[in-house]
mmCIF file of C-alpha atoms and ligand atoms in Angstrom:
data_model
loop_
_atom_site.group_PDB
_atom_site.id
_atom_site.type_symbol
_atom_site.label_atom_id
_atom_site.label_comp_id
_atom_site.label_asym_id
_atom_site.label_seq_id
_atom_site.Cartn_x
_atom_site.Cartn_y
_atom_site.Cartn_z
ATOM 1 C CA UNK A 364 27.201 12.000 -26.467
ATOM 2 C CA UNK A 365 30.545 10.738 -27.648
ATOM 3 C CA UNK A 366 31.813 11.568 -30.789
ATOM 4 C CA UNK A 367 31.376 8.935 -34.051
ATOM 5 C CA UNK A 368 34.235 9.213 -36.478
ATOM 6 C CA UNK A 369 33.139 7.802 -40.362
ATOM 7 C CA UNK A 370 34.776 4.348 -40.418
ATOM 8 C CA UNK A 371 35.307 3.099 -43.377
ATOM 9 C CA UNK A 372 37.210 -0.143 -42.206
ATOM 10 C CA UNK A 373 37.100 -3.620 -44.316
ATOM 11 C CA UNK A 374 36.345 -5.746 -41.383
ATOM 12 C CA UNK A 375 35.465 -5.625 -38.208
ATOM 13 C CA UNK A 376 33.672 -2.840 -39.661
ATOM 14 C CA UNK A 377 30.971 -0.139 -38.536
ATOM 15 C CA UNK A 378 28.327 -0.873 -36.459
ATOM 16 C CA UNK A 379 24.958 1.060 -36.342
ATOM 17 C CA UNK A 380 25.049 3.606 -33.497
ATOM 18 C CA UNK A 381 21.501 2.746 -32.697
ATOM 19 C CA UNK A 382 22.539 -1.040 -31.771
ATOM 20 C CA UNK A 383 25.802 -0.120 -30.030
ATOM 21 C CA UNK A 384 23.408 2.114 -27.671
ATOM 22 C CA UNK A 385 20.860 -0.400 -27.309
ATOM 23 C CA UNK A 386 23.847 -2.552 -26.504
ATOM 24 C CA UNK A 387 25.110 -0.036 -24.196
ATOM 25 C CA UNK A 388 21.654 0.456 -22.248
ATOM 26 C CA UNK A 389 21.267 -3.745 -22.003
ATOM 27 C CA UNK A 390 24.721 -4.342 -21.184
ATOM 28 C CA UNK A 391 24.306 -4.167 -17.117
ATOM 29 C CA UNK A 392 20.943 -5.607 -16.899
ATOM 30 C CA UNK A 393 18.750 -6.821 -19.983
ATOM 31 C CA UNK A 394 15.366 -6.424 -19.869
ATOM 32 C CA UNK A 395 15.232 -5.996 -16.138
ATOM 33 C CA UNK A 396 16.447 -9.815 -15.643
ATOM 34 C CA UNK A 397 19.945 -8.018 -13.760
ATOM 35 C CA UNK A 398 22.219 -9.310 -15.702
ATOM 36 C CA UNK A 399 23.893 -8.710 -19.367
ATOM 37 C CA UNK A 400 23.663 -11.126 -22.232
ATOM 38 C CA UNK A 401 27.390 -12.035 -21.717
ATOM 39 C CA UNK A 402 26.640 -13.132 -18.416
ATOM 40 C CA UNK A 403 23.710 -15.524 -19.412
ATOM 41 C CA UNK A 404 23.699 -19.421 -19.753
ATOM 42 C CA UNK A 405 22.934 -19.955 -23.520
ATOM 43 C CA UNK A 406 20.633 -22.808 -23.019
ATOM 44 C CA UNK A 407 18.354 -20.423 -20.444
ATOM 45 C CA UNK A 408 14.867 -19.252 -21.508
ATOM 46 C CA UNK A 409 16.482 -15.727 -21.981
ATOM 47 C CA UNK A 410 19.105 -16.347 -24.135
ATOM 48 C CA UNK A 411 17.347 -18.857 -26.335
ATOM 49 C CA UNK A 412 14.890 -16.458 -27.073
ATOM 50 C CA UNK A 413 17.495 -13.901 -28.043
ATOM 51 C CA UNK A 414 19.115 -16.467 -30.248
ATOM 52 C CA UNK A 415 15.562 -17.355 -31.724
ATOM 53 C CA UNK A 416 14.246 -13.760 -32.651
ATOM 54 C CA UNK A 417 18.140 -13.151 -34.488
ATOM 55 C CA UNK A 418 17.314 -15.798 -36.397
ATOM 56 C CA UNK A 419 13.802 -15.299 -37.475
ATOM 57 C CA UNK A 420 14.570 -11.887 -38.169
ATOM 58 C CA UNK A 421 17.640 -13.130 -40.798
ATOM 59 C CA UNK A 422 15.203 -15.369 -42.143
ATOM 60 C CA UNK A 423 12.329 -12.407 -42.307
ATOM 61 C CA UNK A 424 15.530 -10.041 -44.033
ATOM 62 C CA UNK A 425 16.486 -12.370 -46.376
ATOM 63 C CA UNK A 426 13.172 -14.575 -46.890
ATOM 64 C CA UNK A 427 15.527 -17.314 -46.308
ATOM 65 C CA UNK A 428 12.625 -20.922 -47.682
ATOM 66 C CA UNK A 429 11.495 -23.610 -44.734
ATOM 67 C CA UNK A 430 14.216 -25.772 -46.149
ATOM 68 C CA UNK A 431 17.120 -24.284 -45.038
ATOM 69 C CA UNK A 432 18.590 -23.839 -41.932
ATOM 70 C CA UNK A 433 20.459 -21.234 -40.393
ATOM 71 C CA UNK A 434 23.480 -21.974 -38.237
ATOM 72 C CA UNK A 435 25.466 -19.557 -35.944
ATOM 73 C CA UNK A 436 29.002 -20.649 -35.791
ATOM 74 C CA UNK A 437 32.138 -20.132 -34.857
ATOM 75 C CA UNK A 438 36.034 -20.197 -36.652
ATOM 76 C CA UNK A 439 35.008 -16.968 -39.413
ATOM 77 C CA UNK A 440 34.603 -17.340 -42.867
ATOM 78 C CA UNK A 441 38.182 -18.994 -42.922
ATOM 79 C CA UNK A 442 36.842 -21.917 -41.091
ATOM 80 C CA UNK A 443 34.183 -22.689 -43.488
ATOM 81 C CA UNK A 444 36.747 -22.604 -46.418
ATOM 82 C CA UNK A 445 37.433 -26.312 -45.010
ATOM 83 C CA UNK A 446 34.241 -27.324 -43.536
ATOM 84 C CA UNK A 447 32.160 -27.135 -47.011
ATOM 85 C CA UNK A 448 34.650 -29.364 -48.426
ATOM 86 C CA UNK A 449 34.560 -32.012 -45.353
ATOM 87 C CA UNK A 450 30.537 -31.861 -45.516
ATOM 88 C CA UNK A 451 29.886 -31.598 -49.055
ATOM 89 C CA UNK A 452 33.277 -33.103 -50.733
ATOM 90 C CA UNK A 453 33.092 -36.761 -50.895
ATOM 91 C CA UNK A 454 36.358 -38.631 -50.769
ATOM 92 C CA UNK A 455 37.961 -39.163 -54.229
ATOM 93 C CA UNK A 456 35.087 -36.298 -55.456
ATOM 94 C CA UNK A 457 35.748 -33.226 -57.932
ATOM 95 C CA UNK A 458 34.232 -29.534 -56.764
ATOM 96 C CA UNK A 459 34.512 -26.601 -58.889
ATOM 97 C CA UNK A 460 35.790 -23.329 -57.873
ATOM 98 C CA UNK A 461 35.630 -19.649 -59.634
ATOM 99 C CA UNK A 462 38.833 -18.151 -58.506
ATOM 100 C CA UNK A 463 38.408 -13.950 -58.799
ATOM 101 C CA UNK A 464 40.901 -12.725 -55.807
ATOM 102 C CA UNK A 465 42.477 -12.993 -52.421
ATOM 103 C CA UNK A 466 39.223 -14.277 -50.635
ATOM 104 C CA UNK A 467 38.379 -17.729 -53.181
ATOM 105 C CA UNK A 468 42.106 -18.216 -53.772
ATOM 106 C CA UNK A 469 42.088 -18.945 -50.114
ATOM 107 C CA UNK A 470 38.897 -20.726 -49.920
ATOM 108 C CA UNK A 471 40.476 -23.049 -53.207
ATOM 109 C CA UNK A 472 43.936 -23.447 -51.012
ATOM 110 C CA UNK A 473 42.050 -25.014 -48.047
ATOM 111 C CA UNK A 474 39.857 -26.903 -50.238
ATOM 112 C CA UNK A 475 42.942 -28.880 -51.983
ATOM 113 C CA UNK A 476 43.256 -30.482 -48.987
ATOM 114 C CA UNK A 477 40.250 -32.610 -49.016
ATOM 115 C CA UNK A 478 39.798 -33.686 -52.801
ATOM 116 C CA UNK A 479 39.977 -32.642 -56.300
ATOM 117 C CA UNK A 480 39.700 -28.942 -57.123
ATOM 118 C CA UNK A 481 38.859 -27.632 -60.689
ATOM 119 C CA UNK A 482 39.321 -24.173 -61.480
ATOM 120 C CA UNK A 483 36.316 -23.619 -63.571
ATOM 121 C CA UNK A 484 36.610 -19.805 -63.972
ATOM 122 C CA UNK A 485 39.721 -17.201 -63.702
ATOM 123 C CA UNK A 486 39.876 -13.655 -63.474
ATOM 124 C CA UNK A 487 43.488 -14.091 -63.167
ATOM 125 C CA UNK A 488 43.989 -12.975 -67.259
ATOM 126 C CA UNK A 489 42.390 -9.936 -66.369
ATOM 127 C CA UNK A 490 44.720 -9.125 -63.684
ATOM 128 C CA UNK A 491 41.473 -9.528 -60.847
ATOM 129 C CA UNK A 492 39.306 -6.791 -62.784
ATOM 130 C CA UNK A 493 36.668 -8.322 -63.685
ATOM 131 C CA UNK A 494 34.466 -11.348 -62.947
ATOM 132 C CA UNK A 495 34.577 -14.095 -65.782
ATOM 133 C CA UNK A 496 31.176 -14.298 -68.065
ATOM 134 C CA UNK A 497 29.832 -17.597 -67.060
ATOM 135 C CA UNK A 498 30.041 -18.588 -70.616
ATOM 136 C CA UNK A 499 33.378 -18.911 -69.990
ATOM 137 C CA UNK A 500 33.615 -21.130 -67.237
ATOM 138 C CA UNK A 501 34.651 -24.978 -67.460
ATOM 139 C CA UNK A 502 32.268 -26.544 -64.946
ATOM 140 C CA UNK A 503 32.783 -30.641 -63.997
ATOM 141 C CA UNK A 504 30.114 -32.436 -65.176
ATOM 142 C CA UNK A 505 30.053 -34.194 -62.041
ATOM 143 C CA UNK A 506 31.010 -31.280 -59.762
ATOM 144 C CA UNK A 507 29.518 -32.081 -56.015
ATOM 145 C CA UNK A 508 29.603 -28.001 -55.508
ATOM 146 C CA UNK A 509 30.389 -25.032 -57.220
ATOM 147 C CA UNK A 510 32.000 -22.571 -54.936
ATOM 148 C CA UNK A 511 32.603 -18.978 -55.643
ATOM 149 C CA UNK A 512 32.842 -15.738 -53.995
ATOM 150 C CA UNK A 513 30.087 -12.996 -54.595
ATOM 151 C CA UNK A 514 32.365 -9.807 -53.272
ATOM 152 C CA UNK A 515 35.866 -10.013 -53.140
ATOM 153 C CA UNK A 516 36.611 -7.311 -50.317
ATOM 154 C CA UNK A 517 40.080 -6.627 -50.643
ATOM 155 C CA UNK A 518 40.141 -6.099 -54.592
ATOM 156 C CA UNK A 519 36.835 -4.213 -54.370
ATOM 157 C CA UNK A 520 34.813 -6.730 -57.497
ATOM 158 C CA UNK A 521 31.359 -8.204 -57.157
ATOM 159 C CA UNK A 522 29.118 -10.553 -59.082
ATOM 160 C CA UNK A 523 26.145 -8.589 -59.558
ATOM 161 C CA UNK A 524 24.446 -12.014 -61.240
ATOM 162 C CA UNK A 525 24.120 -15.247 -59.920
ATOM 163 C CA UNK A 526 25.804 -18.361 -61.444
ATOM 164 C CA UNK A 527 23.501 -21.030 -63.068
ATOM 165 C CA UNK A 528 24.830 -24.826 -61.998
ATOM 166 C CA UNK A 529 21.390 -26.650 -62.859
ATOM 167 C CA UNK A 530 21.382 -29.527 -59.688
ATOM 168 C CA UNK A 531 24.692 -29.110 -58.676
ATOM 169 C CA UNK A 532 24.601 -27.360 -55.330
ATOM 170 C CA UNK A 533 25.921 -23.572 -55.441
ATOM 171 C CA UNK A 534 28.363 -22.319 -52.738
ATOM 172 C CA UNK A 535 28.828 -19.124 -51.988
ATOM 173 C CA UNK A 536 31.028 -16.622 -49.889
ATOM 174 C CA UNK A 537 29.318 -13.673 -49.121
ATOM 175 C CA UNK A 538 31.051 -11.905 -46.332
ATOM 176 C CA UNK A 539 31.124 -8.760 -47.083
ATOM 177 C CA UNK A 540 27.872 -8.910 -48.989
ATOM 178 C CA UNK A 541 25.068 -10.637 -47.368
ATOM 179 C CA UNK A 542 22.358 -8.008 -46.601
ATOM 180 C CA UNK A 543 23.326 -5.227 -48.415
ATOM 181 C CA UNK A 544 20.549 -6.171 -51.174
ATOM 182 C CA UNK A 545 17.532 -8.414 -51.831
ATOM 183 C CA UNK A 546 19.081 -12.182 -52.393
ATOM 184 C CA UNK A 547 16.995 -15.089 -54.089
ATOM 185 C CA UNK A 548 18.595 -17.822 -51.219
ATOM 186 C CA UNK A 549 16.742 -20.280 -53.311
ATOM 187 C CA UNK A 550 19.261 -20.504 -55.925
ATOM 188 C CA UNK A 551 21.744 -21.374 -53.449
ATOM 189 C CA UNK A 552 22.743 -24.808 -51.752
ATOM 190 C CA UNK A 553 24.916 -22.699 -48.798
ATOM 191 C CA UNK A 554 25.657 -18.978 -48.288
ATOM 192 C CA UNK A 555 27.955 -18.292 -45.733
ATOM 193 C CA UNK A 556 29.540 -15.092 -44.075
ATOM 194 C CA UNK A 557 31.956 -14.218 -41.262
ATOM 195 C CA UNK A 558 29.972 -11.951 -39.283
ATOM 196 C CA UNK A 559 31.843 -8.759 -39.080
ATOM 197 C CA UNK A 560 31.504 -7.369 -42.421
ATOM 198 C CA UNK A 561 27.805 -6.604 -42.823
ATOM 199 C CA UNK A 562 26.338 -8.485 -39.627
ATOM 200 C CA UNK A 563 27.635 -7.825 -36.358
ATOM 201 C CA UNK A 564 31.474 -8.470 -34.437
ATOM 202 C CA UNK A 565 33.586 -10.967 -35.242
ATOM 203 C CA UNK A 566 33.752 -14.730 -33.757
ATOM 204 C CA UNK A 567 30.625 -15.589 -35.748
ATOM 205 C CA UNK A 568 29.534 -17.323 -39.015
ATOM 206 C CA UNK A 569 26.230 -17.330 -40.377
ATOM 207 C CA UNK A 570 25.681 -20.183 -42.688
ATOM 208 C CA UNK A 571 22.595 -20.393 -44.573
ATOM 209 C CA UNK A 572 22.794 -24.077 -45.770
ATOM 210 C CA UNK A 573 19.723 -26.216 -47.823
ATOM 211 C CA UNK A 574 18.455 -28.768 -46.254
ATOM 212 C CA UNK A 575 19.193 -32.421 -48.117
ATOM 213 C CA UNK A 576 22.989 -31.118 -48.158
ATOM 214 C CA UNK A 577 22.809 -32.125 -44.330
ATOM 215 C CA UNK A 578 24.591 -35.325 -43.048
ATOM 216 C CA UNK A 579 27.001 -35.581 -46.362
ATOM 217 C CA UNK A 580 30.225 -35.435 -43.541
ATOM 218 C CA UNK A 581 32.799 -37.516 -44.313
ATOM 219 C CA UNK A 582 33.726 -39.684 -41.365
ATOM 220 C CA UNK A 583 37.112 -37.766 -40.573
ATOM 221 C CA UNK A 584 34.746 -34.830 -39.808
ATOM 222 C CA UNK A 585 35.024 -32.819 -36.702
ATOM 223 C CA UNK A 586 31.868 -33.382 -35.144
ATOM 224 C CA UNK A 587 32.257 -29.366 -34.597
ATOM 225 C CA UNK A 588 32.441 -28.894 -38.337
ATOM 226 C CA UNK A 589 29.447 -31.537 -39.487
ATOM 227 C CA UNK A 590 26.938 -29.252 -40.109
ATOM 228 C CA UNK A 591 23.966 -31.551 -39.510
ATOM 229 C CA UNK A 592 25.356 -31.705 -35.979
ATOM 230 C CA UNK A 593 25.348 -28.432 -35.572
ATOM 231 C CA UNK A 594 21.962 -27.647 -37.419
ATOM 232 C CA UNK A 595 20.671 -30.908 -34.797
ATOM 233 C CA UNK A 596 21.781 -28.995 -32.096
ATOM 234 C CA UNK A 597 20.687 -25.279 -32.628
ATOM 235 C CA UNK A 598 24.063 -24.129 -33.036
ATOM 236 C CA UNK A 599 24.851 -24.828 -29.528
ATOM 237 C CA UNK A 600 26.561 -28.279 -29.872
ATOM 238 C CA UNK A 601 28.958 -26.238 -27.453
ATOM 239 C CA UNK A 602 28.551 -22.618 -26.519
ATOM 240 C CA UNK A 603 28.396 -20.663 -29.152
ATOM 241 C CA UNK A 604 29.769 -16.789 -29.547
ATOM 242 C CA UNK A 605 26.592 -16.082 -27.476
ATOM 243 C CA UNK A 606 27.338 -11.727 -27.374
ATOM 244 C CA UNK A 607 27.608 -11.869 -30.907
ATOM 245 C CA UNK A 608 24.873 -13.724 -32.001
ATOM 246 C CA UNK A 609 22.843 -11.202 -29.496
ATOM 247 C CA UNK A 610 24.450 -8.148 -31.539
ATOM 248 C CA UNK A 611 23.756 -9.744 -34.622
ATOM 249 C CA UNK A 612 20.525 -9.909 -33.895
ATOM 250 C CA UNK A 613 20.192 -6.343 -32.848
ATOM 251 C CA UNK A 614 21.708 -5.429 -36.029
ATOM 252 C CA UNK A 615 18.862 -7.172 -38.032
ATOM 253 C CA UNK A 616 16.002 -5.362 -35.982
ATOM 254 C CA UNK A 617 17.634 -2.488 -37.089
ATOM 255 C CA UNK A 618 17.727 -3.343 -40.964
ATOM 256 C CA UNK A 619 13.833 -4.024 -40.663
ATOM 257 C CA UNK A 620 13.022 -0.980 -39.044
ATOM 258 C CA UNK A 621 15.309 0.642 -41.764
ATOM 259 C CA UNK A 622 12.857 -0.849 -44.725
ATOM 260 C CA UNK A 623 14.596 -3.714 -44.909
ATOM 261 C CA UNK A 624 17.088 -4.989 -47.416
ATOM 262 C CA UNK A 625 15.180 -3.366 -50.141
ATOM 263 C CA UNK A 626 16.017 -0.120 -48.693
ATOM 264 C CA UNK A 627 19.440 -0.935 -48.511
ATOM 265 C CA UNK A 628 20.201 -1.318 -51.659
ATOM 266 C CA UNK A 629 18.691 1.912 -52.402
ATOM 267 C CA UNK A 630 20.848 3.905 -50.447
ATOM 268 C CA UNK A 631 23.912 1.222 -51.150
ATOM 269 C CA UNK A 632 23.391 2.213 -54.618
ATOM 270 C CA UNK A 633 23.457 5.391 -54.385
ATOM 271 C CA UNK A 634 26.433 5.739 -51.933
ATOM 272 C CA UNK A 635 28.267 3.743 -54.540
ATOM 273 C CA UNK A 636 27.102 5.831 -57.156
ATOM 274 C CA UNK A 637 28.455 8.936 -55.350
ATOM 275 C CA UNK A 638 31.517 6.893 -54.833
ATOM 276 C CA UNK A 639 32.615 5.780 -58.190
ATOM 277 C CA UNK A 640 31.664 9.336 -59.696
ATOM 278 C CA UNK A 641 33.636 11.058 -57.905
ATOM 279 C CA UNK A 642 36.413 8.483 -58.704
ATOM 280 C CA UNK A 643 35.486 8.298 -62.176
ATOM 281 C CA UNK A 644 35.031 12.535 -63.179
ATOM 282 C CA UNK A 645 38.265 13.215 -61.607
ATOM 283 C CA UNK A 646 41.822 12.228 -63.302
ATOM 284 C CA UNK A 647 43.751 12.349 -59.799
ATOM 285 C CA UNK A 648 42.051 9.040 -58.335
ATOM 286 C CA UNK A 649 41.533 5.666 -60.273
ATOM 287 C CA UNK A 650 39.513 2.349 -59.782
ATOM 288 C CA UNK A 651 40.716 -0.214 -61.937
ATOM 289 C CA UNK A 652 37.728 -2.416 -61.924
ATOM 290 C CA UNK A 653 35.857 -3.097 -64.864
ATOM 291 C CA UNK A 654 32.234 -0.890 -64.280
ATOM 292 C CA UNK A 655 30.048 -3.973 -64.602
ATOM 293 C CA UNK A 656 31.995 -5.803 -62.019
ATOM 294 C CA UNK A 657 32.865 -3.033 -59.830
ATOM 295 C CA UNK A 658 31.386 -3.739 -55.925
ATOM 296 C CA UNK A 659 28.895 -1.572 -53.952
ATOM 297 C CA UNK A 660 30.590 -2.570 -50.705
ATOM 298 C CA UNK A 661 34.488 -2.274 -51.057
ATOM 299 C CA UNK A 662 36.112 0.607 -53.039
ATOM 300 C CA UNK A 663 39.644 0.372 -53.342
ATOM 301 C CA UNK A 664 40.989 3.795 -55.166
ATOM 302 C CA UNK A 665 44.642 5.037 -55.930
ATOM 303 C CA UNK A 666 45.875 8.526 -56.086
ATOM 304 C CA UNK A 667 47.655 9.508 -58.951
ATOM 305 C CA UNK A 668 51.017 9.935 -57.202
ATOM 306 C CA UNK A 669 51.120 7.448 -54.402
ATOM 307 C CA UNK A 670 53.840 9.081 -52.605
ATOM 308 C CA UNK A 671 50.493 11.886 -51.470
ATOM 309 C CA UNK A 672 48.944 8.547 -49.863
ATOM 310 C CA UNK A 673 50.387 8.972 -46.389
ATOM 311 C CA UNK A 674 49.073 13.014 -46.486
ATOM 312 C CA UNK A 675 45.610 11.818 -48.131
ATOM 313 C CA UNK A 676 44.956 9.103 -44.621
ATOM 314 C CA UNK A 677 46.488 12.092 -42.319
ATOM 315 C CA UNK A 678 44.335 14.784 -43.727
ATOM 316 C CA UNK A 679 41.208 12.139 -43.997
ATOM 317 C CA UNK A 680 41.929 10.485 -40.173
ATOM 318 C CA UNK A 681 41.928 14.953 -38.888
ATOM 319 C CA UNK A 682 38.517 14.678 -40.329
ATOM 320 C CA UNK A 683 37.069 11.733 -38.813
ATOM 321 C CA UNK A 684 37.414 9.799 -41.935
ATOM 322 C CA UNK A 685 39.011 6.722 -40.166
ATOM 323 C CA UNK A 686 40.551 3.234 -42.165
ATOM 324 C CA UNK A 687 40.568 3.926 -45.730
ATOM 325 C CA UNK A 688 44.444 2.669 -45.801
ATOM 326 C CA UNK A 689 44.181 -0.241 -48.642
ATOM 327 C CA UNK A 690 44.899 -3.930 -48.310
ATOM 328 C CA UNK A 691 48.318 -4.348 -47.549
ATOM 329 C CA UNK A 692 48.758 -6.584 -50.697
ATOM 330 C CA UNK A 693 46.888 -3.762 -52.878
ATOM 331 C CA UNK A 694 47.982 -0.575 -51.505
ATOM 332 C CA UNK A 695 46.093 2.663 -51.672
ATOM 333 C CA UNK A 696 43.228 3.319 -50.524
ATOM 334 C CA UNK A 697 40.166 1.382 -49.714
ATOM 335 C CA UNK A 698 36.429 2.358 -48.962
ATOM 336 C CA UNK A 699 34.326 0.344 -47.316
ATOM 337 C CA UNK A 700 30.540 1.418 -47.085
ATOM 338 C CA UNK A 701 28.677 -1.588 -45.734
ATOM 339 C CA UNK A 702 25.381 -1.307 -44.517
ATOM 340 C CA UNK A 703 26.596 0.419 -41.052
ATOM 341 C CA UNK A 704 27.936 3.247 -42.994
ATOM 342 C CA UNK A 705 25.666 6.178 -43.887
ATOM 343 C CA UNK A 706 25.658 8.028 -47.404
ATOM 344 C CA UNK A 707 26.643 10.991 -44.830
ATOM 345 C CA UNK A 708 29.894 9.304 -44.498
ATOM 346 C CA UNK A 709 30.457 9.166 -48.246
ATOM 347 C CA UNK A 710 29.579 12.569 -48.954
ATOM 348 C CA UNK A 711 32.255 13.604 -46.461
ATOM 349 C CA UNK A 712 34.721 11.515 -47.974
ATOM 350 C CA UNK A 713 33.582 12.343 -51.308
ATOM 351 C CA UNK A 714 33.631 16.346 -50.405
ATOM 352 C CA UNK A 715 37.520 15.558 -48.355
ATOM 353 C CA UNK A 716 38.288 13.680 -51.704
ATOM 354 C CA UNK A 717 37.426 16.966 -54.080
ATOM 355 C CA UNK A 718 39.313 19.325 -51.505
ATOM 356 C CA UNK A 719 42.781 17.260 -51.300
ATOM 357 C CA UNK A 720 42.341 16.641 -54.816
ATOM 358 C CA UNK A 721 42.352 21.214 -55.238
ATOM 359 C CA UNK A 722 44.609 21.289 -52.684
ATOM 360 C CA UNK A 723 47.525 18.682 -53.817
ATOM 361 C CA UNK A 724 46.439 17.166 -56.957
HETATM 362 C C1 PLP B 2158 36.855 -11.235 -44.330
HETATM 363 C C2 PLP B 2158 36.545 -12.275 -45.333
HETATM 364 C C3 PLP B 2158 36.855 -13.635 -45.110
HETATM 365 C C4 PLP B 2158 37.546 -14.112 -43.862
HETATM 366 O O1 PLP B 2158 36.758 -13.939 -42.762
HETATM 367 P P1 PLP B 2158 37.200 -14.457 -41.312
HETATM 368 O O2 PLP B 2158 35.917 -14.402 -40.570
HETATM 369 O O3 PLP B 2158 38.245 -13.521 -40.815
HETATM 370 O O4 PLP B 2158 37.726 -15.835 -41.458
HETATM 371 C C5 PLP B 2158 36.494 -14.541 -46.075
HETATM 372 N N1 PLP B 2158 35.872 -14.153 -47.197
HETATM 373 C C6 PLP B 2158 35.578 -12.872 -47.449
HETATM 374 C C7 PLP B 2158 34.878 -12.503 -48.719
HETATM 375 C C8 PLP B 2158 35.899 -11.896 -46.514
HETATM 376 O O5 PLP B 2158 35.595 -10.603 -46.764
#
């Protein structure tokens, strides 16, 4: 058995050791067919079974309704951050935007490109500490989306409600999210989320998109980017990222036979809990997020003299405490305990936490 360090890294981010093994014992021959997944066309029996199971078991996770479809992409997050606006933007239309750190501030950037783009909500006056009360916001009355972004990973803030936009369709970006609780996808027109946060590696999108917002592409579309083509075409207009869609799929047989998204956020919450106490009962580190909008999936923390933050990662990385060096644009530090990471790993960086903090602080 090799060793498995704690990694606590934003993205690409833990993976369960159960599906890396299962990986491991498939990769040379799956299922006795003699080859590995990688090797496989992705329109053969084999593979579109694989492809079929990862999604039924998303849709069993998240109870995503009959009317929406599920669509394994390619291009990341990033790439969606234009191709919501060239499906669901039309030409000379206005789409609102909730702008509360790094992540939407990008998404709003790309989004300029294609149309009119109304800030309805800023957490910019409160320095990116806390999400805006929707009775603040300043939606468009005739908005064709509102777009926001549910966890902003590198400031470490998180809706923990979900915005009310009557019929206009509600966008969200839920990277570093998705999974990690229950979710009512009903309320939602698209959910989308770059893969290697909370779902598998990187090279894949999951986009969970309603129905009737299908064939809106404006003609200057991609025909990669119009999602009805690629919801018409199973994902596999071309070949998709076909070994990450398989681990993906792995990764969601092992949240059911973990209880489920239910039982994630039970054990989310309390590694968070753990977390944020720790944070909170101690004057040496400090979150700066107000508590109600503080996220369960991204903790960035500070030391009380920063110029101890090269010791803290050395004496954290000699433990097997690996990535908690903050966003380069935040500095610090920087948790993240996604799905993949175990409240064992918190405890140990909780109990590394209260010894530097004796130690040095
Ligand atoms: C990581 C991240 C992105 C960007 O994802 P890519 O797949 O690298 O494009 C976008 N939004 C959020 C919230 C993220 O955490």
């Amino acid at each position: 058995m090799s060793k498995r360090a704690f990694n606590f890294c934003a993205g690409p981010a833990a993976l369960p050791t159960a599906v890396l093994e299962r990986a491991q014992a498939e990769m040379l021959d799956w299922q006795g067919r003699g080859l590995s997944v990688m090797e496989m066309s992705h329109r053969s029996d084999e593979y579109v079974a694989i492809a079929t199971q990862a999604e039924q078991d998303l849709r069993d996770l998240l109870g995503v309704p009959d009317n929406y479809r599920v669509l394994f992409l390619q291009g990341g997050a990033s790439q969606q951050f234009a191709e919501i606006p060239l499906n669901l933007l039309p030409e000379g239309g206005v789409a609102d935007y909730v702008e509360t750190g790094i992540w939407s501030k990008k998404a709003i950037e790309e989004a300029r490109r294609y149309g009119t783009i109304n800030i309805a909500a800023s957490a910019k006056s409160q320095d990116y500490f806390a999400i805006p009360a929707q009775s603040d916001w300043q939606l468009s009355a005739n908005a064709a989306y509102v777009h926001y972004c549910s966890n902003e990973t590198i400031g470490g803030l998180q809706f923990d409600w979900i915005p009310e936009t009557a019929d206009v369709p509600l966008v969200v970006d839920m990277s570093s999210d998705i999974l990690s609780r229950p979710l009512d996808v009903s309320r939602f027109g698209l959910i989308y989320a770059g893969a290697q946060k909370n779902i598998g590696p990187s090279g894949l999108v999951v986009v969970i998109v309603r129905e009737d917002l299908l064939g809106r592409a404006r003609a200057s579309c991609p025909t990669m980017l119009d999602y009805k083509i690629s919801a018409d075409n199973g994902s596999m207009y071309n070949t998709p990222a076909t070994y990450s869609w398989y681990l993906s799929g792995l990764v969601f047989q092992w949240l059911k036979e973990q209880g489920g998204v239910e039982t994630m956020e039970r054990i989310n919450r309390a590694k968070k809990d753990l977390l944020y106490k720790a944070i909170d009962s101690s004057d040496f580190y400090s979150n700066p997020v107000a508590p109600a909008s503080r996220s369960w999936m991204n903790v960035p923390f500070r030391l009380a003299d920063e110029r101890l933050d090269k010791v803290f990662l050395a004496g954290a990385e000699e433990r097997g405490l690996l990535n908690l060096k903050g966003h380069r644009s935040v500095g610090g530090m920087r948790a993240s305990i996604y799905n993949a990471v175990g409240l064992d790993a918190v405890e140990a960086l909780v109990a590394y936490m209260a010894e530097f903090e004796k130690e040095r602080g």
